[in-house]
């Protein structure tokens, strides 16, 4: 595996890899890699001959007062993990390479970015869309893989790829990978490292309460009642702030008051201690939906 940190060396490595028509997958990450990330790498290998992983803690997707400085950075351990997964290129630029002095362009995907995490974290998805577009242009992968854990992010990136007629990867080559969970159901996340022992134990209430809400809705309960019960369960488990808990159309992310015949998604963001956790699960398992619940 080659670790590259400048655009020039990235281009050379990608050109060498591509020699002879080899196709390439990209897995964008912010590092502090866990099994969720490594599952994306393994999945990438099913879709392409070679795999590039990027590690970049993107400052433009963090708001003022968020955890940019505290975000775990552990490049040496990440390199070992990626090496043992058979990664071909690790693209690890620093901030000055990604955003050179005078950088002034931004991508803003309206509509789909507005609600949920976009409402709680103004500018977050502009930062995500801009850096992902740059990563696509830098690596020019045939396919790119993203976790369904960040359901709204996946939707924003797909919308951007469609709107901007991206060629590499094209919109259809953006692949979502089901959420990888700890044994007690908590979605894996680099931010779980912030949880105290007590909060970590309580955090498993989030997926459990979501499953209960889904069972209740499927059993005919009113969506508003099921969501109220979910919020109560979270507060009992010491979640002090619930940014949102909503049933939404899986594609448009518009809130739903009841189940219809289109795929729906239960999406939650809630805070425990100083940690903000997000999770989402499918409601009706349609053809295009994964069984991550
Ligand atoms: P991050 O490093 O948090 O920006 O995540 C990099 C990529 O890994 C994103 O596409 C995430 O959605 C994905 N990811 C993070 N956690 C998980 C997980 N538990 N299961 C599957 N994918 C994940």
Coordinates of N, CA, C and O and ligand atoms in Angstrom, one line a residue, residues 27-37 39-40 56 61 71 145-151 153 157 177-181 186-191, ligand 1:
X27 N -13.0 4.8 -1.0 CA -13.7 4.8 0.3 C -13.3 6.1 1.0 O -12.2 6.1 1.6
X28 N -14.1 7.2 1.0 CA -13.7 8.4 1.8 C -13.9 8.2 3.2 O -15.0 7.7 3.6
X29 N -13.0 8.6 4.1 CA -13.2 8.5 5.5 C -12.5 9.7 6.2 O -11.7 10.4 5.6
X30 N -12.8 9.8 7.5 CA -12.0 10.8 8.3 C -11.1 10.1 9.3 O -10.6 10.7 10.2
X31 N -10.9 8.8 9.0 CA -9.9 8.1 9.9 C -10.5 7.6 11.2 O -11.7 7.5 11.3
X32 N -9.5 7.2 12.1 CA -9.9 6.5 13.4 C -10.8 5.3 13.0 O -11.9 5.1 13.4
X33 N -10.2 4.5 12.1 CA -11.0 3.4 11.4 C -11.5 2.3 12.4 O -10.7 1.9 13.3
X34 N -12.7 1.9 12.1 CA -13.3 0.8 12.9 C -13.9 -0.2 11.9 O -13.7 0.0 10.6
X35 N -14.5 -1.3 12.4 CA -15.0 -2.3 11.5 C -16.0 -1.8 10.4 O -16.1 -2.4 9.4
X36 N -16.7 -0.7 10.7 CA -17.6 -0.1 9.8 C -16.8 0.3 8.5 O -17.2 0.0 7.4
X37 N -15.8 1.1 8.8 CA -14.9 1.5 7.7 C -14.3 0.4 6.9 O -14.3 0.3 5.7
X39 N -15.4 -2.6 6.7 CA -16.4 -3.3 5.9 C -16.6 -2.6 4.5 O -16.8 -3.3 3.5
X40 N -16.5 -1.3 4.5 CA -16.6 -0.5 3.3 C -15.4 -0.9 2.3 O -15.6 -1.1 1.1
X56 N -9.1 12.1 5.7 CA -9.0 13.6 5.8 C -10.1 14.1 6.8 O -11.3 13.9 6.5
X61 N -16.6 20.7 7.4 CA -17.9 20.1 7.7 C -18.1 20.1 9.2 O -19.1 19.6 9.7
X71 N -11.4 15.5 17.4 CA -11.7 14.3 16.6 C -10.5 13.4 16.6 O -9.3 13.8 16.4
X145 N -17.8 4.2 -2.2 CA -18.6 3.5 -1.2 C -18.8 4.4 0.0 O -17.8 5.0 0.5
X146 N -20.0 4.4 0.5 CA -20.4 5.2 1.7 C -21.3 4.4 2.6 O -22.0 3.5 2.1
X147 N -21.2 4.7 3.9 CA -22.1 4.0 4.8 C -23.5 4.5 4.9 O -23.7 5.7 4.8
X148 N -24.4 3.6 5.0 CA -25.8 4.0 5.2 C -26.0 4.5 6.6 O -27.0 5.2 6.9
X149 N -25.0 4.3 7.5 CA -25.0 5.0 8.8 C -25.3 6.5 8.7 O -26.0 7.1 9.5
X150 N -24.7 7.1 7.7 CA -24.9 8.5 7.4 C -25.9 8.6 6.2 O -25.5 8.9 5.1
X151 N -27.1 8.3 6.5 CA -28.1 8.2 5.4 C -28.3 9.5 4.6 O -28.4 9.5 3.4
X153 N -26.2 11.9 4.4 CA -25.0 12.2 3.6 C -25.0 11.5 2.3 O -24.6 12.0 1.3
X157 N -24.8 13.1 -1.4 CA -23.8 12.8 -2.4 C -24.4 12.3 -3.7 O -23.9 12.6 -4.8
X177 N -23.5 1.1 1.9 CA -23.2 -0.1 2.6 C -23.9 -0.1 3.9 O -23.9 0.9 4.7
X178 N -24.6 -1.2 4.3 CA -25.4 -1.2 5.5 C -24.6 -1.0 6.8 O -23.4 -1.3 6.8
X179 N -25.2 -0.4 7.7 CA -24.6 0.0 9.0 C -24.0 -1.2 9.7 O -24.7 -2.2 9.9
X180 N -22.8 -1.1 10.2 CA -22.1 -2.2 11.0 C -22.3 -1.8 12.4 O -22.0 -0.6 12.8
X181 N -22.7 -2.8 13.2 CA -23.1 -2.5 14.6 C -22.2 -3.3 15.6 O -21.7 -4.3 15.3
X186 N -25.3 -0.9 19.0 CA -24.9 0.5 18.8 C -24.2 0.6 17.4 O -23.3 -0.2 17.2
X187 N -24.5 1.5 16.6 CA -23.8 1.7 15.3 C -22.4 2.1 15.6 O -22.1 3.0 16.4
X188 N -21.5 1.4 14.9 CA -20.1 1.8 15.1 C -19.8 3.2 14.6 O -20.4 3.6 13.6
X189 N -19.0 3.9 15.3 CA -18.7 5.3 15.0 C -17.4 5.7 15.6 O -17.1 5.3 16.8
X190 N -16.6 6.5 14.9 CA -15.4 7.0 15.5 C -15.7 7.8 16.8 O -14.9 7.9 17.7
X191 N -16.9 8.4 16.8 CA -17.2 9.3 18.0 C -17.6 8.5 19.2 O -17.7 9.0 20.3
Ligands
LIG1 P1 -16.4 8.9 8.7 O1 -15.0 8.5 8.9 O2 -17.2 8.9 10.0 O3 -16.5 10.1 7.9 O4 -17.0 7.7 7.8 C1 -16.5 7.3 6.6 C2 -17.4 6.4 5.9 O5 -17.7 5.3 6.7 C3 -18.8 7.1 5.7 O6 -19.3 6.7 4.4 C4 -19.6 6.5 6.8 O7 -21.0 6.5 6.5 C5 -19.1 5.1 6.9 N1 -19.3 4.5 8.2 C6 -19.1 5.1 9.4 N2 -19.5 4.3 10.4 C7 -20.1 3.2 9.8 C8 -20.8 2.0 10.2 N3 -20.9 1.8 11.5 N4 -21.2 1.1 9.3 C9 -21.0 1.4 8.0 N5 -20.4 2.4 7.5 C10 -20.0 3.3 8.3

